Coordinates of C-alpha atoms and ligand atoms in Angstrom, one line a residue:
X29 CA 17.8 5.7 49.3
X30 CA 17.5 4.1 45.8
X31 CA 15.8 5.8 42.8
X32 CA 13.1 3.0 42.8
X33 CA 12.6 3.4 47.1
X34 CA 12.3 6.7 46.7
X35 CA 9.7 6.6 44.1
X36 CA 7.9 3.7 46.0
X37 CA 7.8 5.9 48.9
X38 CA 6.4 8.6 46.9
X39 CA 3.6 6.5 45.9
X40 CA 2.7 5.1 49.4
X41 CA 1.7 8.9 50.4
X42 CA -1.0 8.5 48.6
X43 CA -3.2 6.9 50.7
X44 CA -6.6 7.4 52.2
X45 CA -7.0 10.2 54.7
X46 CA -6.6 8.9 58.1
X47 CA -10.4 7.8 59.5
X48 CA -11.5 7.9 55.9
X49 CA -11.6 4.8 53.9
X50 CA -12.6 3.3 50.4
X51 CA -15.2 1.3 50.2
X52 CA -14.9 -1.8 47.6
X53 CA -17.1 -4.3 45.6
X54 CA -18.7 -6.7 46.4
X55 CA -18.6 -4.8 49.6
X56 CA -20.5 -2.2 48.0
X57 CA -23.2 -4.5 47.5
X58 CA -23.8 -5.3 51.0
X59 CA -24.0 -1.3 51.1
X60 CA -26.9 -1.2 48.3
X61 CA -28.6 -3.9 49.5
X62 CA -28.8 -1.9 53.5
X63 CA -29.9 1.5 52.0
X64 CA -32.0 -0.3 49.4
X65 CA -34.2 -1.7 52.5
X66 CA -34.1 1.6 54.1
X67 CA -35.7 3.0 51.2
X68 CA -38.2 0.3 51.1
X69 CA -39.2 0.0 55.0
X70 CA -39.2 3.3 55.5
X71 CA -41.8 4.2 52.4
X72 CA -43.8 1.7 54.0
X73 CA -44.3 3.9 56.7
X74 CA -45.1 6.9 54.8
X75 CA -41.4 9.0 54.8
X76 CA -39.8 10.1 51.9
X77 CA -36.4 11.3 51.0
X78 CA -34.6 14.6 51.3
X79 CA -31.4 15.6 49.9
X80 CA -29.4 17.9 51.9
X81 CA -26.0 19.5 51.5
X82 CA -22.9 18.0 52.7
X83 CA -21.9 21.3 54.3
X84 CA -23.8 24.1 55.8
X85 CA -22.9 27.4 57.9
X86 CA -21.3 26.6 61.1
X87 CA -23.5 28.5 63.4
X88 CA -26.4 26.6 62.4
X89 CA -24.4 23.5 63.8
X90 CA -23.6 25.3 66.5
X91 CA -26.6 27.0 67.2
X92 CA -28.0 23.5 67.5
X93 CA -26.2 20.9 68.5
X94 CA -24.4 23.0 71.2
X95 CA -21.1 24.8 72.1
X96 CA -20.6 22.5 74.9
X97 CA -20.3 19.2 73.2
X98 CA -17.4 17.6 71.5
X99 CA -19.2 17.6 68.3
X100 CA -18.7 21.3 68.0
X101 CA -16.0 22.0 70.0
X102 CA -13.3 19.5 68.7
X103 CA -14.7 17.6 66.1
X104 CA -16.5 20.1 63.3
X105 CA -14.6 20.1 59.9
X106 CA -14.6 24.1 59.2
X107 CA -13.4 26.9 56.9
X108 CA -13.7 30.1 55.6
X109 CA -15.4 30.1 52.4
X110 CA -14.8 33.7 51.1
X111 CA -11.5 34.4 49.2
X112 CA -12.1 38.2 50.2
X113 CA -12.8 37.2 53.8
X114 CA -9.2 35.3 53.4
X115 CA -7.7 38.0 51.9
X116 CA -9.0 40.7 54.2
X117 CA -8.1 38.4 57.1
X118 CA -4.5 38.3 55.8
X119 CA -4.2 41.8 55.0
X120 CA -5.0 42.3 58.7
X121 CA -3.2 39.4 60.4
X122 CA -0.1 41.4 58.3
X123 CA -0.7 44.9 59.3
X124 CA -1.2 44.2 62.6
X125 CA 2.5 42.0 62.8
X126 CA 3.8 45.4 60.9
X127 CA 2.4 47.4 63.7
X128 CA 3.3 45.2 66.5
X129 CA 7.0 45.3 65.7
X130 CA 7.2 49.3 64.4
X131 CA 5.5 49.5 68.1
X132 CA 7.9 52.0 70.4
X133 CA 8.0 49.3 72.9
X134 CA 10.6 46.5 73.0
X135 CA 8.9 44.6 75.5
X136 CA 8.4 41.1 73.8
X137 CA 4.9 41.0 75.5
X138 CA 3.5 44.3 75.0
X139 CA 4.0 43.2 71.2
X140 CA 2.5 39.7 71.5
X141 CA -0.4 41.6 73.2
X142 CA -1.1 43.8 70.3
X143 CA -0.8 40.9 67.8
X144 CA -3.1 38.7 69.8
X145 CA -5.9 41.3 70.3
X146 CA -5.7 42.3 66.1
X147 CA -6.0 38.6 65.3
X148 CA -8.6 38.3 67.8
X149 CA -10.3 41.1 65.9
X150 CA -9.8 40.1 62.5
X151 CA -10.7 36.4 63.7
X152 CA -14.2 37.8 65.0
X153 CA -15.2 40.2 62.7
X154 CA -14.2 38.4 59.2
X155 CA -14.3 34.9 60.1
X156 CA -17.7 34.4 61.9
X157 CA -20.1 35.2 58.9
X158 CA -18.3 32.6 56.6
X159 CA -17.3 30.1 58.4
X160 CA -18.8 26.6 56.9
X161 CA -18.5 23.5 58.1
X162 CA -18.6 19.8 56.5
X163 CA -22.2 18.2 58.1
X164 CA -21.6 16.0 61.6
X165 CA -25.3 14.8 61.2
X166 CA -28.4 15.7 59.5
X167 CA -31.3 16.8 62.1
X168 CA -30.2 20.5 61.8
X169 CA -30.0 20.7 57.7
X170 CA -33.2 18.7 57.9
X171 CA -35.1 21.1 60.6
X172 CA -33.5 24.1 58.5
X173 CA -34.8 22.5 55.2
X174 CA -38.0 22.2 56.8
X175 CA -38.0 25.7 57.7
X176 CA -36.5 27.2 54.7
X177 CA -39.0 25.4 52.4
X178 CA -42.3 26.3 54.6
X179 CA -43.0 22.6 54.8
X180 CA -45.3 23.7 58.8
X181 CA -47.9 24.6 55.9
X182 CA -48.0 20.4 54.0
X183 CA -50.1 18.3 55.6
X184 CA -48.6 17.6 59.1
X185 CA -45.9 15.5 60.5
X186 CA -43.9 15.7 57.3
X187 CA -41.4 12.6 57.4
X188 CA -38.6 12.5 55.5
X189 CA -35.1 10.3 55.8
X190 CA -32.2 10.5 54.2
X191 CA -28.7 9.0 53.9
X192 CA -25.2 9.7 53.2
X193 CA -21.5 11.2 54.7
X194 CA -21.5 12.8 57.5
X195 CA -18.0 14.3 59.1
X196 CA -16.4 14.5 62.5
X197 CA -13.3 15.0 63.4
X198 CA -12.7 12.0 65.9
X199 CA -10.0 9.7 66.8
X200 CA -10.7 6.9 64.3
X201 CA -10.8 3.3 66.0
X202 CA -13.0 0.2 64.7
X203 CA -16.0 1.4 64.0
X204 CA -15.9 4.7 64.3
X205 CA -14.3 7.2 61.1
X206 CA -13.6 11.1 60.4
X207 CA -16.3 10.4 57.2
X208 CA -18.7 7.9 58.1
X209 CA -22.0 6.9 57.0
X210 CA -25.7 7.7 58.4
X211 CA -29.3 6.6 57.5
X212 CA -31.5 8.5 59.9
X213 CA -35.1 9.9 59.4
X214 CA -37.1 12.7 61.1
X215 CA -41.0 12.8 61.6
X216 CA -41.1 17.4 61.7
X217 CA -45.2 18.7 62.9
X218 CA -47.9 17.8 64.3
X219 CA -48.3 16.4 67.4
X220 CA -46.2 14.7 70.2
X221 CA -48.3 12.0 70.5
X222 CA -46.2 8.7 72.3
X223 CA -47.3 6.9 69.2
X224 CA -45.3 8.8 66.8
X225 CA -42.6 7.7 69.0
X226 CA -43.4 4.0 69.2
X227 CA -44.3 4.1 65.7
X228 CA -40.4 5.5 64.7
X229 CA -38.9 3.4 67.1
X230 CA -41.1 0.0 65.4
X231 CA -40.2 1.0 61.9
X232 CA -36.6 1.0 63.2
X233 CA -36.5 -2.4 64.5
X234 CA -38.2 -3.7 61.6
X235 CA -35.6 -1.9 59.3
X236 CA -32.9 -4.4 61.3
X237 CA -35.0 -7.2 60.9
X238 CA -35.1 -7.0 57.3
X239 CA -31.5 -6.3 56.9
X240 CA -30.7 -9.3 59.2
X241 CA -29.2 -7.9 61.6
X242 CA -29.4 -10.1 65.0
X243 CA -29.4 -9.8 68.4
X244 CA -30.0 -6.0 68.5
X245 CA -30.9 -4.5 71.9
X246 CA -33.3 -1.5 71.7
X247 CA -32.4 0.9 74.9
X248 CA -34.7 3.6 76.0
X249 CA -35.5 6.9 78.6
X250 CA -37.2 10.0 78.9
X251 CA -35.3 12.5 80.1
X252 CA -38.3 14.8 80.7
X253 CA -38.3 18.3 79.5
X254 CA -36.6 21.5 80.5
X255 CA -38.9 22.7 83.5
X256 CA -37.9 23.4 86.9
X257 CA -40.5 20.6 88.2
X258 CA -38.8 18.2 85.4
X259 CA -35.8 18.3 83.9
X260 CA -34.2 21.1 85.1
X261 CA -35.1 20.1 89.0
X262 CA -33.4 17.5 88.2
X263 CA -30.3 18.1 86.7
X264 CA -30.1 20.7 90.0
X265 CA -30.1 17.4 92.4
X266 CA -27.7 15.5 89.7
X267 CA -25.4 18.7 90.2
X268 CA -25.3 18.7 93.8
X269 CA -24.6 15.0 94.1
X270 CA -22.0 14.9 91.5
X271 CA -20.7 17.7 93.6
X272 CA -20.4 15.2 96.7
X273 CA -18.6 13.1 94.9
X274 CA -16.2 15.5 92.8
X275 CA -13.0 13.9 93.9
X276 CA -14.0 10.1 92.6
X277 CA -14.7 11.1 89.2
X278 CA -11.9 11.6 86.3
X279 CA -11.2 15.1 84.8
X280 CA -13.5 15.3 82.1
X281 CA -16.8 14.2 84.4
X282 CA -15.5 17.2 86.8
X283 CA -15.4 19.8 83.8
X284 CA -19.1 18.3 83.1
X285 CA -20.4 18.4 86.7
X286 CA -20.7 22.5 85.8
X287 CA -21.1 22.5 81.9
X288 CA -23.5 19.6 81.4
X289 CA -23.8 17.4 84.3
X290 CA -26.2 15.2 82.2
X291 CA -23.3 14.1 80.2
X292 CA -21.4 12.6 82.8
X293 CA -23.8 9.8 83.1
X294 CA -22.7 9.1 79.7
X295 CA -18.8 8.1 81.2
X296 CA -17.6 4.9 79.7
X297 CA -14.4 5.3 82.2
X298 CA -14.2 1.8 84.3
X299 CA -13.1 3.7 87.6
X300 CA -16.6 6.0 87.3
X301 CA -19.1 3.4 87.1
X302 CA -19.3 2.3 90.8
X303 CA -19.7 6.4 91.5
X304 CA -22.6 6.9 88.6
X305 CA -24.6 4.1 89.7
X306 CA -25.6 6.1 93.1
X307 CA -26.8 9.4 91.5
X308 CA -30.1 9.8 91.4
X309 CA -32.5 8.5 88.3
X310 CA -34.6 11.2 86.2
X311 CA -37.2 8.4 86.3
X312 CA -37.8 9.8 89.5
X313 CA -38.0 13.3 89.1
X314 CA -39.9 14.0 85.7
X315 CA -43.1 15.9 85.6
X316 CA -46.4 14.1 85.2
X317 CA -47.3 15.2 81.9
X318 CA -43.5 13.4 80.7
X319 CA -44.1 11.0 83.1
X320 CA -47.5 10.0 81.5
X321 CA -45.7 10.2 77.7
X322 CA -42.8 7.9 78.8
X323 CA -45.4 5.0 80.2
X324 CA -47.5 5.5 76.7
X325 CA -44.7 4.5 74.9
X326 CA -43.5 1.7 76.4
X327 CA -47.0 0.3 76.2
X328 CA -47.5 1.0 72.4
X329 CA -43.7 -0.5 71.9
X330 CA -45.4 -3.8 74.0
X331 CA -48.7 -3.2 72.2
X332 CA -46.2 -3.5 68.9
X333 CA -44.5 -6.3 69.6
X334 CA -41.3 -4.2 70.5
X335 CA -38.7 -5.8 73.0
X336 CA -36.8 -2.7 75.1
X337 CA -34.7 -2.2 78.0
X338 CA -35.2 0.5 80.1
X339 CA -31.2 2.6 80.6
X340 CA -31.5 5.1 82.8
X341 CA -28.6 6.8 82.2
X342 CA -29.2 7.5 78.0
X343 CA -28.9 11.0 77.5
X344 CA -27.8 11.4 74.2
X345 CA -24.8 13.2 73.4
X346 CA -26.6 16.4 71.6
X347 CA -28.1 19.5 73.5
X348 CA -31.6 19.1 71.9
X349 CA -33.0 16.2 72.7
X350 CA -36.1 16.0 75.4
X351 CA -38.4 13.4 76.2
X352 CA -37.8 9.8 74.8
X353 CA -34.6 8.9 73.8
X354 CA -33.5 5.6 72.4
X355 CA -30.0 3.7 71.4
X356 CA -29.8 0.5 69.9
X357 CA -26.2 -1.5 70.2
X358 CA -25.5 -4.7 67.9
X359 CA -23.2 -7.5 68.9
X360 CA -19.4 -7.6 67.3
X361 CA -18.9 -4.0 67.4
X362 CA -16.5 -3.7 70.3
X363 CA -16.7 -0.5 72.8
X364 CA -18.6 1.6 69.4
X365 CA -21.5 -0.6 69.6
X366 CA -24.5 2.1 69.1
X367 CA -25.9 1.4 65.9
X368 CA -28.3 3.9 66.1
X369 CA -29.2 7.0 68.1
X370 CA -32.3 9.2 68.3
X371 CA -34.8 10.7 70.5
X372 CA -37.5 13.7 70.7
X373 CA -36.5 17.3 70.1
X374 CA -39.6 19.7 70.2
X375 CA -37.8 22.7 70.6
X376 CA -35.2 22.5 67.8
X377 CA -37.0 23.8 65.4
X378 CA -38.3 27.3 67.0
X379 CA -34.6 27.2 68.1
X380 CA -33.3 27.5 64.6
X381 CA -35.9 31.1 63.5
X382 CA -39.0 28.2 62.7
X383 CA -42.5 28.3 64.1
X384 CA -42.8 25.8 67.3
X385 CA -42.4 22.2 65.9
X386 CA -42.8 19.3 67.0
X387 CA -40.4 16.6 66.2
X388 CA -38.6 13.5 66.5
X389 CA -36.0 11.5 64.4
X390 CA -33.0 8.8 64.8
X391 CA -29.2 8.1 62.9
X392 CA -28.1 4.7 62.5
X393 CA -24.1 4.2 61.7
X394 CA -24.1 2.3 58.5
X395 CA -20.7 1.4 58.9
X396 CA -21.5 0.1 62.3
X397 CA -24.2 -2.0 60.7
X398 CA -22.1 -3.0 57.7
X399 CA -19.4 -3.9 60.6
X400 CA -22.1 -6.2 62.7
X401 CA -23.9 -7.6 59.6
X402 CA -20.4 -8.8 58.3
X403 CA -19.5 -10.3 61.9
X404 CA -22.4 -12.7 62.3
X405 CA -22.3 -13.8 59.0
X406 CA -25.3 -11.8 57.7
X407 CA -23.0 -10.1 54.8
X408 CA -22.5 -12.2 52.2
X409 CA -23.9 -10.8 48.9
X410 CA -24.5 -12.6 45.5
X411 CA -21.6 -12.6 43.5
X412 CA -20.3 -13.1 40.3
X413 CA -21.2 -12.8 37.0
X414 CA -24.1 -14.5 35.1
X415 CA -23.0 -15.5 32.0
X416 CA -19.2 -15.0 30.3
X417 CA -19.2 -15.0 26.4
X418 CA -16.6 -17.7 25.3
X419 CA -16.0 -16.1 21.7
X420 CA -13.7 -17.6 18.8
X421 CA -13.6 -16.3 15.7
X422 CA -14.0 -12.9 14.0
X423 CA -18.1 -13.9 12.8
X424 CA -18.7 -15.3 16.7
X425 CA -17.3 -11.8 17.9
X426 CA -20.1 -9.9 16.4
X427 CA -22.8 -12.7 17.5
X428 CA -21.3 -12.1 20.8
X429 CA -21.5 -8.6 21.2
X430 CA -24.9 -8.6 20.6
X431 CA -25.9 -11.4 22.3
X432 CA -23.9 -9.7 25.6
X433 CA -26.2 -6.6 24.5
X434 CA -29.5 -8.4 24.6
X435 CA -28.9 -10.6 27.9
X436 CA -27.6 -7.3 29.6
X437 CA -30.8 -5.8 28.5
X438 CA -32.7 -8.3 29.9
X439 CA -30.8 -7.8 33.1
X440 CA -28.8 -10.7 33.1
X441 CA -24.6 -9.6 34.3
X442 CA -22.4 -10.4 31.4
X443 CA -18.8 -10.2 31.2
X444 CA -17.6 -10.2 27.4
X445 CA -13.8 -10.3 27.2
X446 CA -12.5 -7.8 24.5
X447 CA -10.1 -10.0 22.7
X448 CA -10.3 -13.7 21.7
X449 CA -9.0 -16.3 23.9
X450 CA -8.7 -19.6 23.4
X451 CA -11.9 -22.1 24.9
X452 CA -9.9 -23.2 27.8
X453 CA -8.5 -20.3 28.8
X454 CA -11.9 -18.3 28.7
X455 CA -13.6 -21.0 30.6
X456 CA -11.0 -20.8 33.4
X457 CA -11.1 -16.8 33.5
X458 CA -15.4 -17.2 33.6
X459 CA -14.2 -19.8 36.9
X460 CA -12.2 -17.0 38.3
X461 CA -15.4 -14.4 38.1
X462 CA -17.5 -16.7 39.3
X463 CA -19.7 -17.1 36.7
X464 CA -22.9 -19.1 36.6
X465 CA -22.5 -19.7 32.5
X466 CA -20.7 -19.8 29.8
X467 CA -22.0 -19.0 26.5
X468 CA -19.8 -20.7 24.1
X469 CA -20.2 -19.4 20.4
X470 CA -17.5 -20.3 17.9
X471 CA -17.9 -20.2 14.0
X472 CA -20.3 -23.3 14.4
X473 CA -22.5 -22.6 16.4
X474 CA -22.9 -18.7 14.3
X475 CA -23.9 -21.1 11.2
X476 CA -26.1 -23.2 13.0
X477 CA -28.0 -20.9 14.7
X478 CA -27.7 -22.4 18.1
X479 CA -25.8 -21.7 20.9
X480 CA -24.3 -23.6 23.6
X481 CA -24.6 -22.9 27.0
X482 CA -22.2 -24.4 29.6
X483 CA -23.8 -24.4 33.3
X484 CA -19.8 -24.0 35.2
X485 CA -20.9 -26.0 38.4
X486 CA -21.7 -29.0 36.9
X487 CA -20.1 -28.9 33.1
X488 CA -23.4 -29.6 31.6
X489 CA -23.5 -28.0 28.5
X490 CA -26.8 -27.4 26.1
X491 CA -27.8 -25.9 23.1
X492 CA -30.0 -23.5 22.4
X493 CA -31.6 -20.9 19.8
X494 CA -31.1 -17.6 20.7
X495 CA -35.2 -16.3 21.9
X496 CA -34.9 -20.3 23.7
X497 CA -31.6 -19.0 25.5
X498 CA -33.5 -16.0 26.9
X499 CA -36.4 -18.3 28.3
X500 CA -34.3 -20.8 29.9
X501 CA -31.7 -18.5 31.5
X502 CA -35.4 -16.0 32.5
X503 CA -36.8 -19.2 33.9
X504 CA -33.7 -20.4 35.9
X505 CA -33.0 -16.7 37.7
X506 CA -36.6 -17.2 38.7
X507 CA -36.0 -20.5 40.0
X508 CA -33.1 -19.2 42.0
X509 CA -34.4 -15.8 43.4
Ligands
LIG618 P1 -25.1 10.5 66.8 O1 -25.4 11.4 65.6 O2 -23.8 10.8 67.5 O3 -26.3 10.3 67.6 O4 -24.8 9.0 66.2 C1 -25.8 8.2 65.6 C2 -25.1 6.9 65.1 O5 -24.1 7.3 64.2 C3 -24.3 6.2 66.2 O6 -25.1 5.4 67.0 C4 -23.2 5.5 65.4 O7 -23.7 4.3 65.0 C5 -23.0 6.4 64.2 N1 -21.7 7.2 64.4 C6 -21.6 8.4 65.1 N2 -20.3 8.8 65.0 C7 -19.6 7.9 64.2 C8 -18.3 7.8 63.7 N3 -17.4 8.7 64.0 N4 -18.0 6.7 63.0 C9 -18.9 5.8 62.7 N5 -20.2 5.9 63.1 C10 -20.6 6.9 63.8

C-alpha cells in the first residue's frame, strides 16, 4: 500500500459511529422548523418544557421500563462511572485470576469455576450501584424529575414535553438509529379522566397537521389494567391459547408465550400472522370500569374531530403502560413506520419511590418524521441567503461591513465575502448561495450616497439611500412571508 492509500485509509476511519449520523443544513432547518411547532402547539395546550439529562442510573431504566424487554436487555448503552469502582473491580477480577491459577487443583475447570464465581462477585457487588446508562426515552427521567422536584404539590396535572437524543443499542436500518431523536410530552397528576387522553392524543394530531405531515393514521386500544377480572384474566387466556399453538409460532413468540405473552401480539414475522389473528381480543375481557374509559375516549376523539382505527393488538413495547394506548404510522417509512408511541401509565410513578400518580404521555421519532415529511414532499425549507454584498474598493469595504451589520440586525441573512472580488465574479458566487439580492457598492455609489440593489431573479437593479434600502427590503419580506 502506497504512502498516500495508507493515509487515505487512515482518514476514512474516521467516520460516524455506525447508527449514528450527522445531521446537515439546510436539513437542519427542516429540524428547527418541526421542534419549533412542537414548541408552539404544545404551549397552546398548556405544557411546558423540561430538561432532563442525557444519562441517568441504570436501575431507574430498569426499574421501569422492564428486565424483560429488548430495551433493557440488549439495547441500554451502560458503564461504570466510578474510577474506584473500576479500579476495585480490577483489583479483584486480578486477585481472583492470581488465586485461581496458585489454586492446588490442575483441573482446568475447577479453576474456571473459581474465576467465574469472583467475577460474578466483583460484577455484583461493585458494579450495580454505579452503573449508568445513556437515556432510551424520557418517561422515566421525566416521572423521576417529577418526583425528585415535589412537583404532586403544583397545581395538578403538571404537563411538561421535551425533546432531544435518546440511545439504543439497535440494529440500525432506515429509520431506525443507535442515537435518534424524540419529541414526546407527559401530562403527571390529577385525574384519569378519558379527556386527558383525548385531549393528548388531539394536540398530537394537530402537532402533524401543522408540520404537514400527511396521511397519518392514529391507531388505538386499551389494554385494561392489571386485575385478575381485567388484564391479568386476560393475559391467563392469551397464555393458554398461545400455548395450543406453541409449535406454529417462531422462537422468539415461544420465549414470550411465558415471559410476556402480551408481546407476541406485537410479531411482525409473516409466518405468525395467520396464528395471531385467532387469539382472543382484550376488548373482550377488560373490566367495566376500563371498559367504560376506553368508550369515553373514542367519543371525545369523535367529539374532537379525531379520525382513529381501532388495533387490537397495540400493546406497546414497555412494561408500564395500562389503559389507552395509541401509535401513529406515516406513509414512506418502510417496515419502521411508528411515528409516535404513547399510552397511559398510572402506576409508574409510585413504581419509581413517588406518591400514586396519575399519568399519561407519548414519543414521536423525529427522524421518522423528518424521514416522511421529506418523502411526500413536505421538506423543503427556505433557502439561501437574503442579500450578498458585491464590494469594490477599499472605501466600499467599510460601507459594506456596516451596511452587512445593520441588515443582519434587522434580521435580514447576509453573506459578506471577506476579500474583494471582481462584480462578475461576486454576482455568480451570490447565484451559487442562492441569494435573493445583491447589494452592489463600489466607490460610486459610497460618494453618492445611494446604493444599488440588484433583485438576482430578474436582473432589475435599483437604487437606493441607505434608511430607503431598509424599507424596501422590510416591505418585500413582508410581502413574501
Ligand atoms: P418508543 O419509545 O419505543 O415507544 O418509541 C417511540 C417512537 O420513537 C417510535 O414510534 C419511533 O418513531 C421512535 N423510535 C424508537 N426507536 C427508534 C430508533 N431506534 N430510531 C429511530 N426512531 C426510533
Amino acid at each position: 500500500m502506497s504512502d498516500a492509500t495508507a493515509k487515505k485509509e487512515e482518514r476514512r476511519k474516521f467516520q460516524a459511529i455506525k447508527g449514528t449520523r450527522d445531521i446537515l443544513p439546510p436539513e437542519t432547518e427542516l429540524w428547527n422548523r418541526v421542534e419549533q411547532t412542537a414548541r408552539e402547539v404544545f404551549a397552546a395546550y398548556g405544557f411546558g418544557e423540561i430538561r432532563i439529562p442525557d444519562f441517568e442510573l441504570a436501575r431507574l431504566f430498569e426499574h421501569s421500563i422492564g428486565d424483560e424487554t429488548d430495551v433493557i436487555t440488549k439495547e441500554l448503552y451502560s458503564w461504570i462511572d466510578s474510577p474506584r469502582a473500576n479500579q476495585a473491580l480490577r483489583r479483584v477480577r486480578a486477585k481472583a485470576i492470581a488465586n485461581a491459577y496458585r489454586a492446588i487443583h490442575d483441573d482446568q475447570a475447577v479453576r474456571e469455576e473459581l474465576f467465574k464465581q469472583a467475577e460474578a462477585g466483583a460484577l455484583d457487588t461493585l458494579a450495580r450501584a454505579n452503573r449508568i446508562s445513556l437515556r432510551p426515552e424520557a418517561t422515566a427521567s421525566v416521572c423521576r424529575a417529577y418526583i425528585e422536584h415535589r412537583m404532586q404539590s403544583l397545581p395538578q396535572p403538571v404537563k411538561l414535553y421535551y425533546m432531544g437524543p435518546m440511545f439504543r443499542r439497535e440494529q440500525p436500518q432506515k429509520g431506525r438509529y443507535r442515537q435518534f431523536y424524540q419529541i414526546g410530552a407527559e401530562v403527571l397528576g390529577g385525574t384519569d379522566a378519558p379527556g386527558i387522553d383525548a385531549e393528548v392524543i388531539e394536540m398530537l394530531m394537530t402537532f402533524f397537521d401543522k408540520c404537514g405531515l400527511q396521511g397519518a393514521t392514529l391507531y388505538i386500544n386499551s389494554i385494561g389494567h392489571n386485575a385478575d377480572n381485567c388484564r391479568r384474566g386476560y393475559v391467563a387466556k392469551l397464555k393458554a391459547a398461545l400455548g395450543r399453538v406453541k409449535d406454529k409460532l417462531g422462537p422468539d413468540s415461544q420465549r414470550r408465550i411465558d415471559s410476556n405473552p402480551l408481546r407476541v401480539l406485537d410479531s411482525k414475522l409473516e409466518s405468525e400472522q395467520a396464528v395471531i389473528a385467532t387469539l382472543p381480543h382484550i376488548a373482550d375481557h377488560l373490566c367495566d370500569e376500563c371498559k367504560a374509559h376506553y368508550a369515553e375516549v373514542k367519543r371525545q376523539l369523535q367529539v374532537r374531530g379525531v379520525l382513529y382505527q381501532e388495533n387490537w393488538r397495540l400493546v406497546r413495547g414497555l412494561d408500564y403502560y395500562m389503559r389507552t394506548t395509541f401509535e401513529i404510522t406515516a406513509p414512506g417509512l418502510g417496515s419502521q413506520n411508528a411515528v409516535c408511541g404513547g399510552g397511559r401509565y398510572d402506576g409508574l410513578v409510585e413504581l419509581l419511590g413517588g406518591p400514586p400518580t396519575k399519568g399519561i404521555g407519548f414519543a414521536i421519532g423525529e427522524d421518522r418524521l423528518i424521514l416522511s415529511l421529506q418523502e411526500s414532499g413536505k421538506g423543503q425549507v427556505p433557502q439561501g441567503r437574503d442579500i450578498y454584498i458585491a464590494w469594490m474598493g477599499e472605501k466600499a469595504h467599510a460601507t459594506a461591513i456596516r451596511a452587512a451589520k445593520d441588515l443582519r440586525k434587522a434580521g435580514f441573512s447576509v453573506e459578506l465575502p471577506p476579500l474583494e472580488q471582481k462584480l462578475g465574479k461576486a454576482l455568480g458566487q451570490a447565484d451559487k448561495l442562492g441569494a435573493k439580492y445583491a447589494l452592489i457598492l463600489g466607490d460610486n455609489e459610497v460618494s453618492e450616497g445611494l446604493w444599488t440593489l440588484k433583485t438576482l431573479s430578474t436582473g432589475e437593479q435599483t437604487k437606493f439611500t441607505a434608511s430607503d434600502l431598509l424599507e424596501f427590503l422590510r416591505q418585500q419580506k413582508n410581502v413574501s412571508s
